[in-house]
Every structure is written in C-alpha cells, then in structure tokens.
Short mmCIF file of C-alpha atoms in Angstrom, two decimals:
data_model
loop_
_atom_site.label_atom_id
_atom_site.label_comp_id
_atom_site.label_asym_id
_atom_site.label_seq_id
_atom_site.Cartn_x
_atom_site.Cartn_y
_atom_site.Cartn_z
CA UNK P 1 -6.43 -18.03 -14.22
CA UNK P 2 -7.89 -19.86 -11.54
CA UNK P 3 -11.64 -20.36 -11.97
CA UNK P 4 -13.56 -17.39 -10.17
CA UNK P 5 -10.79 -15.90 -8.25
CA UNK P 6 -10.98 -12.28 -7.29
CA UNK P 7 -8.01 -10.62 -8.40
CA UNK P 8 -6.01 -8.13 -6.03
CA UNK P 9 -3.49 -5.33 -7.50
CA UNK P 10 -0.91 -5.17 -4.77
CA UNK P 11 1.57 -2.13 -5.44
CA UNK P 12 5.37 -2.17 -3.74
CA UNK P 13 4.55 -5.76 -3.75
CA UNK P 14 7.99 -7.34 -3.95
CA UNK P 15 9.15 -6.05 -0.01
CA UNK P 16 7.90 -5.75 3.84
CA UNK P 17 4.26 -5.12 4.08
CA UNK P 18 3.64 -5.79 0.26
CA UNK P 19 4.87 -9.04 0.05
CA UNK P 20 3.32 -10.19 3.30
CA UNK P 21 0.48 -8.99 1.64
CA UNK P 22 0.54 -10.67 -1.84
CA UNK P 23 1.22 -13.89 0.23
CA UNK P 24 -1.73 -13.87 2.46
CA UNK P 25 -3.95 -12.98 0.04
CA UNK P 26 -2.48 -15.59 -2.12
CA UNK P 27 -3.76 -18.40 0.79
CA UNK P 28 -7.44 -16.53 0.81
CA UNK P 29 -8.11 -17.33 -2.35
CA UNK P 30 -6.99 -14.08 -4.55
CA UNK P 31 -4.78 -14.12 -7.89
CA UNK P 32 -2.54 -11.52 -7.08
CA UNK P 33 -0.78 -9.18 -9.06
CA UNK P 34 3.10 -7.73 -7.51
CA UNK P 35 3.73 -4.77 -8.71
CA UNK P 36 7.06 -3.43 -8.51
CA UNK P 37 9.43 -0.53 -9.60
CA UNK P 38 13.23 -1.80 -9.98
CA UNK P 39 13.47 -5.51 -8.23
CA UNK P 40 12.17 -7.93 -10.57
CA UNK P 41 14.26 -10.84 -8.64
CA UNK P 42 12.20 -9.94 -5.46
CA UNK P 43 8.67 -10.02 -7.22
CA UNK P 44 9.45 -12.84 -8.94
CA UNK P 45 10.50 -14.94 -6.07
CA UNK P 46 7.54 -14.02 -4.15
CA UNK P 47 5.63 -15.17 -7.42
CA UNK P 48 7.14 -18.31 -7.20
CA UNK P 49 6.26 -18.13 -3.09
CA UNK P 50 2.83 -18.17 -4.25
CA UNK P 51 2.74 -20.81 -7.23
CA UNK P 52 4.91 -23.15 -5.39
CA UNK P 53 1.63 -23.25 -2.96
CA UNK P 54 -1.09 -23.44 -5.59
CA UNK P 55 -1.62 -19.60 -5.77
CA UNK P 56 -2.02 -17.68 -8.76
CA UNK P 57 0.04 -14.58 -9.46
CA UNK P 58 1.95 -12.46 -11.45
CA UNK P 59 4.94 -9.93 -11.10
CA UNK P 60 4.27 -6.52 -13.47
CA UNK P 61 6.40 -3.48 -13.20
CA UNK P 62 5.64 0.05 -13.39
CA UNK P 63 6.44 3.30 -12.01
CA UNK P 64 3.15 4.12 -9.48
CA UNK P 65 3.98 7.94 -10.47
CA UNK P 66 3.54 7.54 -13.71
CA UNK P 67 0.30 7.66 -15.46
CA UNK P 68 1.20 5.22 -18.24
CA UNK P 69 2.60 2.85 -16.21
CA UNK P 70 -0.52 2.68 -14.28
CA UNK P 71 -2.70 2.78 -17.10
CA UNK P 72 -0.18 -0.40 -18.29
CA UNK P 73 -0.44 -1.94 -15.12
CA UNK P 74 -4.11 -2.10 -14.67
CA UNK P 75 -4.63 -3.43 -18.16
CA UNK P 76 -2.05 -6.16 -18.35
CA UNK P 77 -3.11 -7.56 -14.98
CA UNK P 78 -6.59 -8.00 -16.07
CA UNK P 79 -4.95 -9.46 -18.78
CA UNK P 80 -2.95 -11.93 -17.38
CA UNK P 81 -5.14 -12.30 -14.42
CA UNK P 82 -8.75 -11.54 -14.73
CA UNK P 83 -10.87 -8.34 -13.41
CA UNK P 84 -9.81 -6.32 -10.59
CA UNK P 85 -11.42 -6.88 -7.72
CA UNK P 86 -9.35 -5.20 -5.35
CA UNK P 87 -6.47 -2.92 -4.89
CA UNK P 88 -3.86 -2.37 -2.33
CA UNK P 89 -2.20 0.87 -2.85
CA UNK P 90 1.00 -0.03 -0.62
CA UNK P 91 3.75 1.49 -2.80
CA UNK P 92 5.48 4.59 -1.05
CA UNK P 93 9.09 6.24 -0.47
CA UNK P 94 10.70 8.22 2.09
CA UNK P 95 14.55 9.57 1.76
CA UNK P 96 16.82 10.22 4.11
CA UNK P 97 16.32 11.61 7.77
CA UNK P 98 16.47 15.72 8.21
CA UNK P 99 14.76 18.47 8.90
CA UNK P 100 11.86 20.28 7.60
CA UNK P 101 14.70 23.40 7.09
CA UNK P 102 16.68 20.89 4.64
CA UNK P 103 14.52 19.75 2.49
CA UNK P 104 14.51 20.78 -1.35
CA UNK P 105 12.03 20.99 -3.83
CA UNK P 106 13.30 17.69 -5.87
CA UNK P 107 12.71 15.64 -2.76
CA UNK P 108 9.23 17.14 -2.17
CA UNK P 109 8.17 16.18 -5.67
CA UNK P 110 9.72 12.75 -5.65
CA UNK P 111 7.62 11.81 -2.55
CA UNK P 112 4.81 13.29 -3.38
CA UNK P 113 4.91 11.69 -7.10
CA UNK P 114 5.08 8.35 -5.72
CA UNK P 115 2.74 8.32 -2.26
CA UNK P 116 -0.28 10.80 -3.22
CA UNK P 117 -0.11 11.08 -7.14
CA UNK P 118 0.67 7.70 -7.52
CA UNK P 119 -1.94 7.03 -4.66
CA UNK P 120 -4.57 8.62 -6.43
CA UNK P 121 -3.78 7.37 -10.44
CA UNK P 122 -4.12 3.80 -8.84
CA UNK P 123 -7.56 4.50 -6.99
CA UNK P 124 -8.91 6.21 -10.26
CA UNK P 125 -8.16 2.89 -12.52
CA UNK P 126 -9.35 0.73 -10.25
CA UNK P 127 -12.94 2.48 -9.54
CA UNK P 128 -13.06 3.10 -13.61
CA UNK P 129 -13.06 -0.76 -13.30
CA UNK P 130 -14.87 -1.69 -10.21
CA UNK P 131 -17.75 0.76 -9.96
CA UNK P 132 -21.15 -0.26 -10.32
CA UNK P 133 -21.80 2.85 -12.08
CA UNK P 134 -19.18 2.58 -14.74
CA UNK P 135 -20.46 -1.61 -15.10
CA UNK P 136 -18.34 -3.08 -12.64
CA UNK P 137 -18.98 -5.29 -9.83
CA UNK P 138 -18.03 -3.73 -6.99
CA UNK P 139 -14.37 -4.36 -4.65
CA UNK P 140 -12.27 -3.30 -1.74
CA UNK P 141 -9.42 -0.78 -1.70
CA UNK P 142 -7.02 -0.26 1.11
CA UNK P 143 -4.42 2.50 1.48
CA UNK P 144 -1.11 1.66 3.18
CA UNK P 145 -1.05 4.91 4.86
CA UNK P 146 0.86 5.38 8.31
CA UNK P 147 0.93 6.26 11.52
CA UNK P 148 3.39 8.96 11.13
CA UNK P 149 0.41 11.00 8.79
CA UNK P 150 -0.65 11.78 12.90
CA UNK P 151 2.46 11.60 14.77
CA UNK P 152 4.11 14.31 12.18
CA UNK P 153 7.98 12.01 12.21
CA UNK P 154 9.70 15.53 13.66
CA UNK P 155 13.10 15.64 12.72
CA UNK P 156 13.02 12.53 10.31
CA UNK P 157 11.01 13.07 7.14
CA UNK P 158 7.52 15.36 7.81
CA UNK P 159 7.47 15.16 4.12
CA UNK P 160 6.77 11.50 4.18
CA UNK P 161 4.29 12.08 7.20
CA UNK P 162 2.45 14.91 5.24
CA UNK P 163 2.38 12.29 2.49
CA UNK P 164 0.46 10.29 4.23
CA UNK P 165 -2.19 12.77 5.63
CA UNK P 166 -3.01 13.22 1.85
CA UNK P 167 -3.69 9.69 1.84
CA UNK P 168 -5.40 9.53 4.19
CA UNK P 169 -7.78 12.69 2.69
CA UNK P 170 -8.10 10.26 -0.49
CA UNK P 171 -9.55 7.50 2.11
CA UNK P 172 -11.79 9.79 3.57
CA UNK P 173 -13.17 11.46 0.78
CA UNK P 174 -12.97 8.55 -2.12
CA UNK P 175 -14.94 6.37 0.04
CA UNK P 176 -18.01 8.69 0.72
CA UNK P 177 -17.52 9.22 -3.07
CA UNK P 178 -17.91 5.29 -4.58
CA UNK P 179 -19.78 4.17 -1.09
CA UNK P 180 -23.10 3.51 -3.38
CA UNK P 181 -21.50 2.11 -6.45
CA UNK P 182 -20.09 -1.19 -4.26
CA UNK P 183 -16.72 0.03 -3.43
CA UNK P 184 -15.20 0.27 -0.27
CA UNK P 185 -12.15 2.52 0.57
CA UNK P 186 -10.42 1.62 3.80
CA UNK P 187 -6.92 2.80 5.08
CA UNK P 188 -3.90 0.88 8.00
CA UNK P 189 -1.60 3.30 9.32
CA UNK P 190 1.47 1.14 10.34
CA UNK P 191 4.49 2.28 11.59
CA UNK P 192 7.72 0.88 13.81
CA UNK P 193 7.49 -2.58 11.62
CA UNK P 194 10.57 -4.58 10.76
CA UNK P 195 10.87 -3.57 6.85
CA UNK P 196 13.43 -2.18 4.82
CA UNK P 197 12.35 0.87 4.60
CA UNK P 198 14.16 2.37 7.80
CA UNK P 199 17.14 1.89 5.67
CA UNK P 200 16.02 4.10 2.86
CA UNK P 201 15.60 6.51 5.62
CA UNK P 202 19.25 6.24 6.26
CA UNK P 203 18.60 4.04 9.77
CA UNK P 204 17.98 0.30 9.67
CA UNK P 205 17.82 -0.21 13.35
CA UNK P 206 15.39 2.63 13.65
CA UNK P 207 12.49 0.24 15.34
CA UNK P 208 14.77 -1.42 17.67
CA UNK P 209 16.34 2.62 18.81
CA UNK P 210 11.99 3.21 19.18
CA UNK P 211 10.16 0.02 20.28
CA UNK P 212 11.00 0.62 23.94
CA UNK P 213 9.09 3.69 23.71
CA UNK P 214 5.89 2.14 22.43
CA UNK P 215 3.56 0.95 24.62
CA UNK P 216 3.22 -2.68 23.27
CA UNK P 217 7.18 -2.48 23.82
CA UNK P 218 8.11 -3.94 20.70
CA UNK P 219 8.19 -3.36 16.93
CA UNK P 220 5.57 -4.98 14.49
CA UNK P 221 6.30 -7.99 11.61
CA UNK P 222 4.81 -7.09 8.12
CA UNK P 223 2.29 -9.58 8.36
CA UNK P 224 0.65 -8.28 11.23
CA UNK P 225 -0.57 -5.20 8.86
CA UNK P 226 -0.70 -7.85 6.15
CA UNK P 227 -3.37 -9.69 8.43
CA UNK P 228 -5.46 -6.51 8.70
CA UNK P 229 -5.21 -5.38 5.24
CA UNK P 230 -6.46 -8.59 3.57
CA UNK P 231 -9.23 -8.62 6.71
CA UNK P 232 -10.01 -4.97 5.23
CA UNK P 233 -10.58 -6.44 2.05
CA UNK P 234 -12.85 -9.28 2.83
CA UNK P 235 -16.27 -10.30 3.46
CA UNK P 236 -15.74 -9.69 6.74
CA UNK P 237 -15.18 -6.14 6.66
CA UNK P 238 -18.40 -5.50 3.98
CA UNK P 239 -20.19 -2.67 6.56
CA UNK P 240 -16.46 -1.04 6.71
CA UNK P 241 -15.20 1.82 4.30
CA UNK P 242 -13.49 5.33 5.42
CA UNK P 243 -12.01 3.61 8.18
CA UNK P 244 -8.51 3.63 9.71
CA UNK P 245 -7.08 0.39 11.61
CA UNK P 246 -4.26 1.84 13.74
CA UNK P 247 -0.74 -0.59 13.76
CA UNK P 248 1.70 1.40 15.71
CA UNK P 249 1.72 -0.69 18.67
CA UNK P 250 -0.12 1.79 20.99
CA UNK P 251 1.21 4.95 19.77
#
C-alpha cells in the first residue's frame, strides 16, 4: 500500500461510470478497491489500467445484496488496501423495458436487493468504519443515483426509477445523520450516458433514440459523472453533503 493513500471502495467498478471512476480516482491519489459481481476479466484489467500508471488497486468480488459479501468486502479491502476512506456506492441493475402492469414480484426484489439494500449494507460498513464516533477519521460517500429517480422512466423500468428515489432518501437522510461525526453523504443522478447498461435494459442505442431530446443535444461519457463524483469526494467539496449534482444533460 502506497504510503498515506486514502482508500476508495468503488462498487460495479469493473464497467461505465465505475470504471471511469476507479480510474480517476486512481490519478488523484486514492488506492482503489473494484468491486465486482461476475466479470473478474473486466476488474482486473482495469486493475492493471491503474498499476500500469503507478496506481494502487485491487479487484474484490461480492454480491452488493448480500450482507456477507459486504461484510467480506469491506474487510478484505482494508486488508489489502488500508482504511476506508471513502465509498462510492455505484453498483445497480435494471432489467428489461415494460410496463409498470408487467412487472412481477421476482423482478421487484432483484432490483431492489441490489440498488437500495445493497445501497444501504454498503453505507452502514463504511460509517461503522469512518465515523468519528465509532473511532474513525472521517470520509466521503457518494451515491450513483439517477436522474430517472425524478423523471419516473414511464414505460421502461419505474422500478429502477423508484430504486433510485430510495437512494436518494438514504442521501438525504444518512447525511444529516453522520454530518457531525466527519462524514459526508453526497449523491449524482446521471442518466442518457454511453454505458452498457441500456443493453441490460434490452436497448443499446437507447441514448442515441433520446439525446436529440435533451437540451445539451447529446448523450454523456462515463467520465463526465466520473469527474463529479471524485470532485464530490474531495477536499474541494468539504462544506458539501446531502447534495445532488444533476448529469442528465439539461433534463
């Protein structure tokens, strides 16, 4: 472990906004953890991203829904890479496109397992470790939430959207919770960037069908919320927590 470097938990690390993430943070001067679910070849080649430039980091999977894994996760990257310092809960899922009228039970539970109860099992390890009041030194959290928690995503996947208003409930309130023990809980809401994710959703070329209908007329790259996530976590942002940074390209 480098000498003195803050260490950053990014979840979903190995993909889109994740990996953009894990890389920038990498060049400000984090040891990064990438956590990841099923694609060890992708988090490992964005470890070697990362060492190949002089960064520190290291690729650790586990299933965000599950409270082992987290518990596992949290311990073996302090392990491997010193005390948390920081946490960007950026793992999510959405399924495929329908309507509110088609969706079953399973689904519900499968999103919900992995964006708000995995959400919230990563925010609890991470202040257990970080509060001042449990003899931590402080840190940064950001949410990955998105823009759809506002916009609703009618006709696409309202579960994912209602996901994402929990997490952004968790922002709200956990920050106004752990604002006097030196932690500060701060949320992006992204949403018509260039990831992979529209394919889960059954529609890869969803941005490019939308981006004329944004105002900025054009769909966002992952590091453009990578930029303002690792800003969220800095210095720079020390007098922010509870906030939202919108990256929807107007809408």
């Amino acid at each position: 472990m480098g000498a003195g470097q803050p260490m950053v938990i990014v979840t979903g690390g190995s993909r889109g906004i994740g990996a953009a993430t894990a890389r920038l943070a990498a060049r400000r001067g984090y040891a990064v953890c990438i956590n990841y679910y099923r694609n060890r070849e992708a988090a490992e080649g964005v470890v070697a991203e990362i060492t190949a430039n002089g960064g520190q980091a290291r690729a650790l999977a586990a299933d965000v829904a599950s409270e082992t894994d987290v518990q596992a996760l949290f311990e073996q990257a302090e392990e491997a890479l010193g005390p948390v310092a920081a946490l960007v809960n950026n793992a999510g899922v959405l399924e495929q496109q329908c309507r509110v009228e088609n969706i079953d039970a399973a689904r519900l539970t499968r999103i919900l397992a992995t964006n708000v109860t995995g959400a919230f099992l990563c925010c609890r390890e991470a202040v257990r470790r970080m509060s001042t009041r449990h003899g931590g030194q402080g840190g940064a959290i950001v949410n990955v939430s998105s823009a759809a928690s506002r916009l609703g995503a009618a006709g696409e996947y309202v579960d994912y959207a209602a996901s994402k208003g929990a997490m952004d409930t968790l922002t709200i309130g956990l920050s106004r919770e752990v604002a006097g023990e030196g932690i500060r809980v701060n949320a992006v809401r992204p949403a018509f960037i260039y990831t992979d994710m529209h394919a889960d959703g059954g529609e890869p070329g969803r941005v490019d069908r939308l981006k004329a209908s944004l105002p900025m007329q054009r769909g966002g790259q992952p590091e453009e919320v990578a930029s303002a996530i690792v800003w969220l976590l800095s210095d720079e942002a020390s007098y922010a927590t509870g906030s939202f940074i919108e990256l929807a390209g107007g809408r």
